[in-house]
PDB file of C-alpha atoms in Angstrom:
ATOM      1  CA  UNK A   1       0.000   0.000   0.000  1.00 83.00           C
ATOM      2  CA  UNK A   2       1.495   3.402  -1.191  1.00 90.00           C
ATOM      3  CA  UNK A   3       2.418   5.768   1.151  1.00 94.00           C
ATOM      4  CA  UNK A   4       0.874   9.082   0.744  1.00 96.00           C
ATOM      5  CA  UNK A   5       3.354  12.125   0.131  1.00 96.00           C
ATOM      6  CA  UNK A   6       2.789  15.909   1.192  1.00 96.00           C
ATOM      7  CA  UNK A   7       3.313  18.691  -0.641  1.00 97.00           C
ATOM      8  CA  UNK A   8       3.496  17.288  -3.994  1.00 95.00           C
ATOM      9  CA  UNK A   9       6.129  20.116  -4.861  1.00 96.00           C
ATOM     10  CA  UNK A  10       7.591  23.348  -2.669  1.00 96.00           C
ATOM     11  CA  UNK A  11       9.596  26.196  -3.912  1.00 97.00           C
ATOM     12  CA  UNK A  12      11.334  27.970  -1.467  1.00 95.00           C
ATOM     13  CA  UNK A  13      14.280  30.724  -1.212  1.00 96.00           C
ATOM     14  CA  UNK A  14      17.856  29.827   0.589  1.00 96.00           C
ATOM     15  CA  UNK A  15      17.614  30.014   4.130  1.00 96.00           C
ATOM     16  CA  UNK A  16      14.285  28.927   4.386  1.00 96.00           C
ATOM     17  CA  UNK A  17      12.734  25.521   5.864  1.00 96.00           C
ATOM     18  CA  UNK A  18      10.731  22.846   4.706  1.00 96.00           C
ATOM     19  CA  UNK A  19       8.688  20.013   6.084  1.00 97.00           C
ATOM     20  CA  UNK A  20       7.809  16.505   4.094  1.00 98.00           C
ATOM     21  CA  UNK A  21       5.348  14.984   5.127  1.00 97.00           C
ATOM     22  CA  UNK A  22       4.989  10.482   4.634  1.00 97.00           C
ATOM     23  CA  UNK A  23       1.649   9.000   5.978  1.00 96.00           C
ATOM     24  CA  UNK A  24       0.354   5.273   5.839  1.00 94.00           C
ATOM     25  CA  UNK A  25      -2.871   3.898   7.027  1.00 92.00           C
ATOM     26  CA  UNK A  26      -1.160   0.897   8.601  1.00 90.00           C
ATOM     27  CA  UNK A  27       1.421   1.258  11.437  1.00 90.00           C
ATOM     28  CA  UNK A  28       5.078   0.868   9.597  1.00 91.00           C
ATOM     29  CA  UNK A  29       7.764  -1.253  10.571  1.00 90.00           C
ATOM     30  CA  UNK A  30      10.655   1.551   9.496  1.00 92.00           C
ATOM     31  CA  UNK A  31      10.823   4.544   6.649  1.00 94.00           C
ATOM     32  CA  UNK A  32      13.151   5.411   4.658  1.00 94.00           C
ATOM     33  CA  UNK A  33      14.278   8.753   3.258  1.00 96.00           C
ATOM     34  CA  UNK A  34      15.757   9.319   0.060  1.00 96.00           C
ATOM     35  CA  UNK A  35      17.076  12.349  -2.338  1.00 96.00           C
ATOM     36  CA  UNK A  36      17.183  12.014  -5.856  1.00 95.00           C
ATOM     37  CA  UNK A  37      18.437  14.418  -8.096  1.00 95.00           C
ATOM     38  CA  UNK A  38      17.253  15.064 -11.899  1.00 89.00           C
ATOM     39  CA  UNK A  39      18.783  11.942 -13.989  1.00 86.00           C
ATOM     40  CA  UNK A  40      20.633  10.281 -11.173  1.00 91.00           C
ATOM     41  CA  UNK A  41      19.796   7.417  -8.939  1.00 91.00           C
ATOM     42  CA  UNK A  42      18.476   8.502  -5.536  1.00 94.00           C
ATOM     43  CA  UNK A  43      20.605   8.388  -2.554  1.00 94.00           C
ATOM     44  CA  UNK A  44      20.024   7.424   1.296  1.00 92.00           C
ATOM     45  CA  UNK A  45      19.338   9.786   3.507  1.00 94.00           C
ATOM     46  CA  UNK A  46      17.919   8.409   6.813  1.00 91.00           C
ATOM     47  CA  UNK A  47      15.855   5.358   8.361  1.00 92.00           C
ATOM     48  CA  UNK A  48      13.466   5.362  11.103  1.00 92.00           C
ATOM     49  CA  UNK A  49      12.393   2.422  12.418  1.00 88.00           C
ATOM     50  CA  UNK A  50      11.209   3.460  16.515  1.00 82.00           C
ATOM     51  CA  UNK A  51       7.972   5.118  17.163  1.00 84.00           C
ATOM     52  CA  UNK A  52       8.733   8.555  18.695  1.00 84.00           C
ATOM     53  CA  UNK A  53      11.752   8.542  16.664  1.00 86.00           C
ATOM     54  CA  UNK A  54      13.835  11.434  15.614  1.00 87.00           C
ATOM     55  CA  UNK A  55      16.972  11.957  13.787  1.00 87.00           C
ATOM     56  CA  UNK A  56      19.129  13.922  11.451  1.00 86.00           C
ATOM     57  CA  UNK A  57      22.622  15.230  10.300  1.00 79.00           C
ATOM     58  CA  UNK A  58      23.630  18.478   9.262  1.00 79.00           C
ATOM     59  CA  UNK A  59      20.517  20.513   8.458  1.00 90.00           C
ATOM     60  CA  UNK A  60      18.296  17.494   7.886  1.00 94.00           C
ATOM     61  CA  UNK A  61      16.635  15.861  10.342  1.00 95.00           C
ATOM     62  CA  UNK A  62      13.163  13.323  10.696  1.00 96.00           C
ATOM     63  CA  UNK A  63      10.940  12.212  12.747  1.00 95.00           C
ATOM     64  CA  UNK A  64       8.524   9.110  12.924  1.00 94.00           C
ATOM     65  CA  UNK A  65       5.495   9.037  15.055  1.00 90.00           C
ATOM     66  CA  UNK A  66       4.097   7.218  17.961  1.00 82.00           C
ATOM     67  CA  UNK A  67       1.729   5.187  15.930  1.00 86.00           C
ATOM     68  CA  UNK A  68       4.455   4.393  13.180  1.00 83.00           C
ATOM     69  CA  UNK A  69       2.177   6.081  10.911  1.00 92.00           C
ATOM     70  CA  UNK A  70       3.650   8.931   9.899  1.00 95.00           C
ATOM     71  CA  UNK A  71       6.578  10.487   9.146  1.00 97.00           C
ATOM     72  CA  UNK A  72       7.988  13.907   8.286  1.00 97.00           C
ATOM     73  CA  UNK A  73      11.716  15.194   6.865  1.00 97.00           C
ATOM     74  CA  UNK A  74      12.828  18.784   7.565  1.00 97.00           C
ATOM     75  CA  UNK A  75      15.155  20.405   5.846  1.00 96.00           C
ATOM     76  CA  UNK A  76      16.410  23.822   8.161  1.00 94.00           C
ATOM     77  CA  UNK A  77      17.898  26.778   6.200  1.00 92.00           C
ATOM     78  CA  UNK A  78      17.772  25.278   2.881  1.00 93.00           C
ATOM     79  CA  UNK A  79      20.523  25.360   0.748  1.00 94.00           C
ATOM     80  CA  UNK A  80      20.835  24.968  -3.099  1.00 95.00           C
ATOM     81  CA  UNK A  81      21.662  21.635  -3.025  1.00 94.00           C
ATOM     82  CA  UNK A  82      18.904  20.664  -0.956  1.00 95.00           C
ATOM     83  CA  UNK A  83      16.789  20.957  -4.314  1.00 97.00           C
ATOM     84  CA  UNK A  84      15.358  17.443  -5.906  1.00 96.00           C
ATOM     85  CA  UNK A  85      12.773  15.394  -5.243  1.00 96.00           C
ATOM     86  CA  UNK A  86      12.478  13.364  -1.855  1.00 97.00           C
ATOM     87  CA  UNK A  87      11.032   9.995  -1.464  1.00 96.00           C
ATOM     88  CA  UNK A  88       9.943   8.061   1.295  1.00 96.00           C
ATOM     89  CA  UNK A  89      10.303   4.635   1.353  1.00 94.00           C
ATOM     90  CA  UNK A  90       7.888   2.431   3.578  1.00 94.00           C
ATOM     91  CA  UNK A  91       7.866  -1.238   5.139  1.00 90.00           C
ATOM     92  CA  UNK A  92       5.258  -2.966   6.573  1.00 87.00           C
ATOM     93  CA  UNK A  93       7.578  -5.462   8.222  1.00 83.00           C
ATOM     94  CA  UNK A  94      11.227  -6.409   8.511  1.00 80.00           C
ATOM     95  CA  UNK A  95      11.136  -7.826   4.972  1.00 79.00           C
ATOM     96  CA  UNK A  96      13.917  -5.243   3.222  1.00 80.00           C
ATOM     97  CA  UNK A  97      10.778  -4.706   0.696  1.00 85.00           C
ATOM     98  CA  UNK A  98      10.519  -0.725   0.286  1.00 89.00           C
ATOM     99  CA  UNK A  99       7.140   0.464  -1.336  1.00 91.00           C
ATOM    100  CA  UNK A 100       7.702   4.198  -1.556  1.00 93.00           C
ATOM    101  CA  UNK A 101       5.684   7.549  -2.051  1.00 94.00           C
ATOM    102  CA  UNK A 102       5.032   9.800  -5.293  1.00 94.00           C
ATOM    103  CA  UNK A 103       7.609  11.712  -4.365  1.00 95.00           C
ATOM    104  CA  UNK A 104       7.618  15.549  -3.201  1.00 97.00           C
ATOM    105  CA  UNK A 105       9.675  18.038  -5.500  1.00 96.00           C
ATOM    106  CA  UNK A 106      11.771  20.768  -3.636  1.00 97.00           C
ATOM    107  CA  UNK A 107      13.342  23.599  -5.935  1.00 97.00           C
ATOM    108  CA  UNK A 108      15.423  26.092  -3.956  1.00 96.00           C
ATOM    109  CA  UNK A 109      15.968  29.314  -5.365  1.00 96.00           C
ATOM    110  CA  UNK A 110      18.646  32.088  -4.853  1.00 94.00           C
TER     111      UNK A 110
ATOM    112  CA  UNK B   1      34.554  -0.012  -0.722  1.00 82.00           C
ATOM    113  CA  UNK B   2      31.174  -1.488  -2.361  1.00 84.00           C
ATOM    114  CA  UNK B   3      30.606  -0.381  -5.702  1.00 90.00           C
ATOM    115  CA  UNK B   4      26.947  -1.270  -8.238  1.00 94.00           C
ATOM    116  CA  UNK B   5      27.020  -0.814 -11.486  1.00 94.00           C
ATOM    117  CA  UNK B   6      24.997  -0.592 -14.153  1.00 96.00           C
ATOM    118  CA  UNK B   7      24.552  -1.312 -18.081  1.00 93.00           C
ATOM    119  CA  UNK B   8      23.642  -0.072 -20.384  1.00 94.00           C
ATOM    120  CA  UNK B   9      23.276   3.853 -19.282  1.00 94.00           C
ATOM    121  CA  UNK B  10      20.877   4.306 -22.238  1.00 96.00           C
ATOM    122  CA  UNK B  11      19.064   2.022 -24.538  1.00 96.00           C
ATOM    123  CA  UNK B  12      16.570   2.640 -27.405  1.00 97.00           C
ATOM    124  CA  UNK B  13      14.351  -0.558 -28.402  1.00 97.00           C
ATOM    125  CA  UNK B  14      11.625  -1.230 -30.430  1.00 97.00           C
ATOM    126  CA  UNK B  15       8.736  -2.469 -29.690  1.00 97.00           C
ATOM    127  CA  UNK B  16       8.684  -6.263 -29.086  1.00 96.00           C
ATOM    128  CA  UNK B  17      12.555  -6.329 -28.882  1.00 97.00           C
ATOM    129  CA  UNK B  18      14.151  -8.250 -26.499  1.00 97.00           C
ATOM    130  CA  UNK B  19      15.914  -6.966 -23.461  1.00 96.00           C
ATOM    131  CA  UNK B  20      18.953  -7.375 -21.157  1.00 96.00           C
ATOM    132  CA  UNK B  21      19.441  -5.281 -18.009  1.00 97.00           C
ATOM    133  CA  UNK B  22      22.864  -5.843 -16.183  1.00 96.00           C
ATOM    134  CA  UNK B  23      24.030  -4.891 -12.819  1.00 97.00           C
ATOM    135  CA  UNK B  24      26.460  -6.039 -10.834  1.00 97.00           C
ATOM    136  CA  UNK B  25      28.144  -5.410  -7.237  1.00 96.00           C
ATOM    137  CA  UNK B  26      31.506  -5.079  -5.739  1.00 94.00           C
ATOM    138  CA  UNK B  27      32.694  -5.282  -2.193  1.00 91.00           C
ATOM    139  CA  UNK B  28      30.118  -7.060  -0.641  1.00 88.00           C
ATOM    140  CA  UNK B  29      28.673 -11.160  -0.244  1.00 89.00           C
ATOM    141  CA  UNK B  30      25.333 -12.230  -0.570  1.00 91.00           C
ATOM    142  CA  UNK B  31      23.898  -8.401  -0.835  1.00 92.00           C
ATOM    143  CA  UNK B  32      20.156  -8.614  -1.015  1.00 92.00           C
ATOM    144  CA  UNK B  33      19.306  -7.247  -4.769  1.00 95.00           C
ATOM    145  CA  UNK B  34      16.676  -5.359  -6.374  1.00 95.00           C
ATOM    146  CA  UNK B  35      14.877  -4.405  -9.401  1.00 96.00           C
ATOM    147  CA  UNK B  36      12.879  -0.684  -9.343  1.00 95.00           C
ATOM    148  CA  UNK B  37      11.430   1.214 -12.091  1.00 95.00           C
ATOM    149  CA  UNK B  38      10.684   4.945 -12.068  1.00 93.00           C
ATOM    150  CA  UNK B  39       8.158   6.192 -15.322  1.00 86.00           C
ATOM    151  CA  UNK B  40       9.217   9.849 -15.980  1.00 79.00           C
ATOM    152  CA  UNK B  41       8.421  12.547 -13.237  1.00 76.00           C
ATOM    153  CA  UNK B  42       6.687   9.396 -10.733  1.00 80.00           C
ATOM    154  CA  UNK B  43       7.879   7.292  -7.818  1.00 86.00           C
ATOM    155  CA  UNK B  44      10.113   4.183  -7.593  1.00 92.00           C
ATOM    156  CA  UNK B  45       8.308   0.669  -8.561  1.00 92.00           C
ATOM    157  CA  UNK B  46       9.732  -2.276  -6.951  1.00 92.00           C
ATOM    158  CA  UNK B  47       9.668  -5.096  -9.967  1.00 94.00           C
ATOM    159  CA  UNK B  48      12.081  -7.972  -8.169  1.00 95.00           C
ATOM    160  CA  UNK B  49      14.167  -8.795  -5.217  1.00 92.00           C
ATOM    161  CA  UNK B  50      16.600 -11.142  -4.667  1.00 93.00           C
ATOM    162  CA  UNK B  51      17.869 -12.684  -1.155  1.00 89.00           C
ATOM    163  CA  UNK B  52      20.301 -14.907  -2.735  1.00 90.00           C
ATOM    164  CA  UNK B  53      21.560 -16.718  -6.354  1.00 93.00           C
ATOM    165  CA  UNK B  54      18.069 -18.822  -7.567  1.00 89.00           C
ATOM    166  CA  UNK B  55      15.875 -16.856  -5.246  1.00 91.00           C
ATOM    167  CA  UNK B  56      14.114 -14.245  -6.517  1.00 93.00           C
ATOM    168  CA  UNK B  57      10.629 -12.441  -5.630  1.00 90.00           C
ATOM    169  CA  UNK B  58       8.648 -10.931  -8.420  1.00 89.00           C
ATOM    170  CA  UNK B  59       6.510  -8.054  -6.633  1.00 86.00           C
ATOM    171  CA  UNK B  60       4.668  -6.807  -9.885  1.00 81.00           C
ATOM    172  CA  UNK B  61       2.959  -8.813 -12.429  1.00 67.00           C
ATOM    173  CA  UNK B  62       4.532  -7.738 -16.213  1.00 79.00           C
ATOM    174  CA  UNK B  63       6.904  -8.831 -19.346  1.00 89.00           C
ATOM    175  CA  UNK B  64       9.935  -9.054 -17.399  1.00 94.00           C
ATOM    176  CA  UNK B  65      11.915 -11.233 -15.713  1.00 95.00           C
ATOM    177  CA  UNK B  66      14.741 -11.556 -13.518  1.00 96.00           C
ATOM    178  CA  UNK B  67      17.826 -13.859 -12.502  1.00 96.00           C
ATOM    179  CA  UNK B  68      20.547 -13.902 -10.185  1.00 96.00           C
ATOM    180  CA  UNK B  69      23.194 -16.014 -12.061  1.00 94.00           C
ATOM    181  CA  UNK B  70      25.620 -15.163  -9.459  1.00 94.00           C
ATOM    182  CA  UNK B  71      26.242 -13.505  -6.066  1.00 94.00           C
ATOM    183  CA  UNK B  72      26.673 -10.451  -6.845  1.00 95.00           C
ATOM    184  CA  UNK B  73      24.534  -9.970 -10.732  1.00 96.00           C
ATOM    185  CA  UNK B  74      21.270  -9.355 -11.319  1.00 97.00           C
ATOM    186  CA  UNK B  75      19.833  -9.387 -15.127  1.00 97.00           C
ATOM    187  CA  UNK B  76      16.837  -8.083 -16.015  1.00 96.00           C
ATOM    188  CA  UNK B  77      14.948  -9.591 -18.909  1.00 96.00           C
ATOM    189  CA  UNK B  78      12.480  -8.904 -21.547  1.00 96.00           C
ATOM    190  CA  UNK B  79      11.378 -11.051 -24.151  1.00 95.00           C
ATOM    191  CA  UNK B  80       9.567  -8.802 -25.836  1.00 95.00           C
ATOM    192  CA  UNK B  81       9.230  -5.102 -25.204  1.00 95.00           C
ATOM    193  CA  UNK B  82       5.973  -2.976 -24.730  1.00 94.00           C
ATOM    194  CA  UNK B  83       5.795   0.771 -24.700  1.00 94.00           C
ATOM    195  CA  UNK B  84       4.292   0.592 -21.285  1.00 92.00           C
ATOM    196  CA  UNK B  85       8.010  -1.088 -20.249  1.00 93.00           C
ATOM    197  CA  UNK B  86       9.693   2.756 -21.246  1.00 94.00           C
ATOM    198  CA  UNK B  87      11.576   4.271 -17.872  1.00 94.00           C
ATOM    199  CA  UNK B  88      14.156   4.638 -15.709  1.00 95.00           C
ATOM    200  CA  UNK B  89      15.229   0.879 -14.688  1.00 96.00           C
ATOM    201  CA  UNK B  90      17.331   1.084 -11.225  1.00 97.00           C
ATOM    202  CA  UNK B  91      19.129  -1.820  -9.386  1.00 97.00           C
ATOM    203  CA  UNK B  92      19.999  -1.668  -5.803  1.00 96.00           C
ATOM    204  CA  UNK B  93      21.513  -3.726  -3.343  1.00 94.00           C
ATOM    205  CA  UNK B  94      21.314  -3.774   0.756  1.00 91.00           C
ATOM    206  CA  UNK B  95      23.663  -5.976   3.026  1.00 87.00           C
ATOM    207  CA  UNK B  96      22.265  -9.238   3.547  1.00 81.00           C
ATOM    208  CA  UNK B  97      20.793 -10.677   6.637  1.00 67.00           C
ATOM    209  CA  UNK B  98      18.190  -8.017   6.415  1.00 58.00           C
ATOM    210  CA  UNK B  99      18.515  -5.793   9.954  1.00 55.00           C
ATOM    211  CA  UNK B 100      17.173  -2.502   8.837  1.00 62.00           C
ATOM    212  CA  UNK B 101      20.120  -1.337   6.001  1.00 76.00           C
ATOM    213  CA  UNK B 102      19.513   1.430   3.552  1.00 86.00           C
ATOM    214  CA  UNK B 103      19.193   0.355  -0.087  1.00 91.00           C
ATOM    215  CA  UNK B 104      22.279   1.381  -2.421  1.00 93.00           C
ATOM    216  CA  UNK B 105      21.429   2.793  -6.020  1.00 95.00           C
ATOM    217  CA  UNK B 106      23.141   2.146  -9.008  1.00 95.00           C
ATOM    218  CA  UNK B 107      23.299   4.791 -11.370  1.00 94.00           C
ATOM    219  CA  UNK B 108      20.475   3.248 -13.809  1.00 95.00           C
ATOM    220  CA  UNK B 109      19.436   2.788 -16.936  1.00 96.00           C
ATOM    221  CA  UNK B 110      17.462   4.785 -19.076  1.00 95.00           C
ATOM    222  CA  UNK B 111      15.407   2.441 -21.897  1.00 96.00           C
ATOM    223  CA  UNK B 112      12.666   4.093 -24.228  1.00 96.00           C
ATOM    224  CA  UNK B 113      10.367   2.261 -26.222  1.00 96.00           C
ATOM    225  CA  UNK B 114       9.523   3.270 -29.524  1.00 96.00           C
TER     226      UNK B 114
END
């Protein structure tokens, strides 16, 4: 079942923040993060797999709900590079089997 | 270091063409392998994973096929092509005994359908 991605796209200026949102009608056994940049193969950014959950490096950091339900990736002070599309990537159980969202399209501008 | 790669980067085929998707891994045993594809501007489809040589799960009913020859390859096969089967094909690989590892991307392969 295909987890549900929010905002579909965001523009925003350098400096400013963002917030992703992932949601799934069944509790989640972990969720993944991903970037993926015009052309290229997305890369890794985080997993969460305990409710309550929250982590993050540099100016990227995720959390993952009580219920397992939900989770959301925020990018503080964006940068240019920051721009591309994130994914979420969902399991239902400790199977290594990712199903993942539509995707949510960040464009940072000067 | 572990390495995946993929080939071809780019591929052109006509309809009802065959097809032969390669990837392969370095610096790593047993990695647990997988199939995506991605249709212009949408989200990653999981086609086939792989736990092991033999073993491999088909998640989405289609034209294609996979096989895990050896260890570390994964070939994905068409016999004939549809226009429907146009998109960005990406293998991946995670370490094996599955205990919540992120999935590695190679760098794909881009196949239109004409």
């Amino acid at each position: 079942q295909q987890p549900v991605q929010s905002p579909q796209a965001v523009i925003l200026r350098e400096g400013e923040d963002a917030v992703i949102n992932c949601s799934s009608s069944k509790a989640l056994y972990s969720v993944h993060w991903y970037r993926q940049k015009h052309g290229e193969a997305p890369v890794f950014l985080m997993i969460l797999l305990k409710g309550g959950e929250q982590k993050g490096h540099d100016k990227i950091s995720a959390s993952f709900n009580e219920k397992k339900q939900q989770s959301s990736l925020y990018l503080t002070a964006s940068q240019l590079s920051y721009s591309g599309t994130y994914f979420c990537g969902t399991e239902l159980s400790n199977t290594g089997k990712l199903i993942f969202g539509q995707g949510t399209t960040l464009q940072v501008k000067p | 270091s572990q390495t995946i790669h993929q080939w071809p980067a780019t591929l052109v085929q006509p309809v009802g063409s065959p097809l032969s998707l390669e990837c392969t891994v370095e610096g790593t045993s047993n990695p647990n392998l997988y199939w995506y594809r991605q249709a212009a501007g949408r989200g990653l489809q999981l086609l086939f994973y792989s736990v092991g040589i033999g073993q491999i799960s088909s998640e989405v009913p289609q034209n294609l096929s996979a096989s895990r020859p050896q260890d570390r390859q994964f070939i994905l096969s068409s016999k004939k092509l549809l226009l429907s089967d146009s998109g960005f094909y990406l293998c991946a690989w995670s370490p094996p005994y599955r205990a919540l590892y992120e999935q590695y991307f190679g760098p794909g392969t881009r196949l239109t359908v004409t």
